[in-house]
Phi, psi and omega in degrees: 000314182298321179295322179293317179298315178297320179297318179294317180296315185285327182264307188295308183293315178299317181295318180294316180296314180297317179296320178297319179293318179296313181297318179297316179298315180292322177295320178294322177296321177297313182297311183295315181294323177294320177296317179297318178295318178299316178295319179298312181289333174297315179297318179294315181293322181296323179281338183273323185265141174231160178119183186290335183254017185298319181294318180292319178295320179296317178295321178296314178299316180296319179296315178295319179297318178296318180297312179296318178296320178297319179295313181297315180294323178298317178297314181297311184287332174294319176296317178298316178298319178297321178296317180296313180297316180298318179301311184287329175293315178296321178296320180292323182284313186219077180294337181294333178293315177296321179296323181283323185272322183225076186299324180292315177297320178299315180298318180297312180295318181295319178297317178295322180296314180290323180292323183271357181068031181281184180303135179093004180280173182295338181272358184263107182296331179296318179291325179293324178289336178261009185305317180299329181292325185265356177281141180259144175273185184294342182272356182091009179248152175247182178284354184279185180296145180261136179261000000 
């Protein structure tokens, strides 16, 4: 029971917090970039149009620009978020694959993991119980499933 509670705390809470921070950051980037594009195009439209409806046309142009920018940025950042999540899920499931294909990236991620006390660190009893599964033999293969 204690190992499960520790596993949930070390994996579940960290994962939820990290995912929340990544999603919040990407959503804020979408909002800020869309606002900046809208303001920029409002200024351009305001200087370009003259006449009695110039302010309304400028606001319409800015609104459409903000909407389109928001859609484009949302698609881009959703794809980026999916890539980040996929990378860490694959790393959590099969770190030996990353070690075999990208040894330098594996070393960097592993150092950060050990430094931050994340899942799989020396202080994590769950990772220690699974240690034989994640150890690689001399051929670059582990006891886990082969891709």
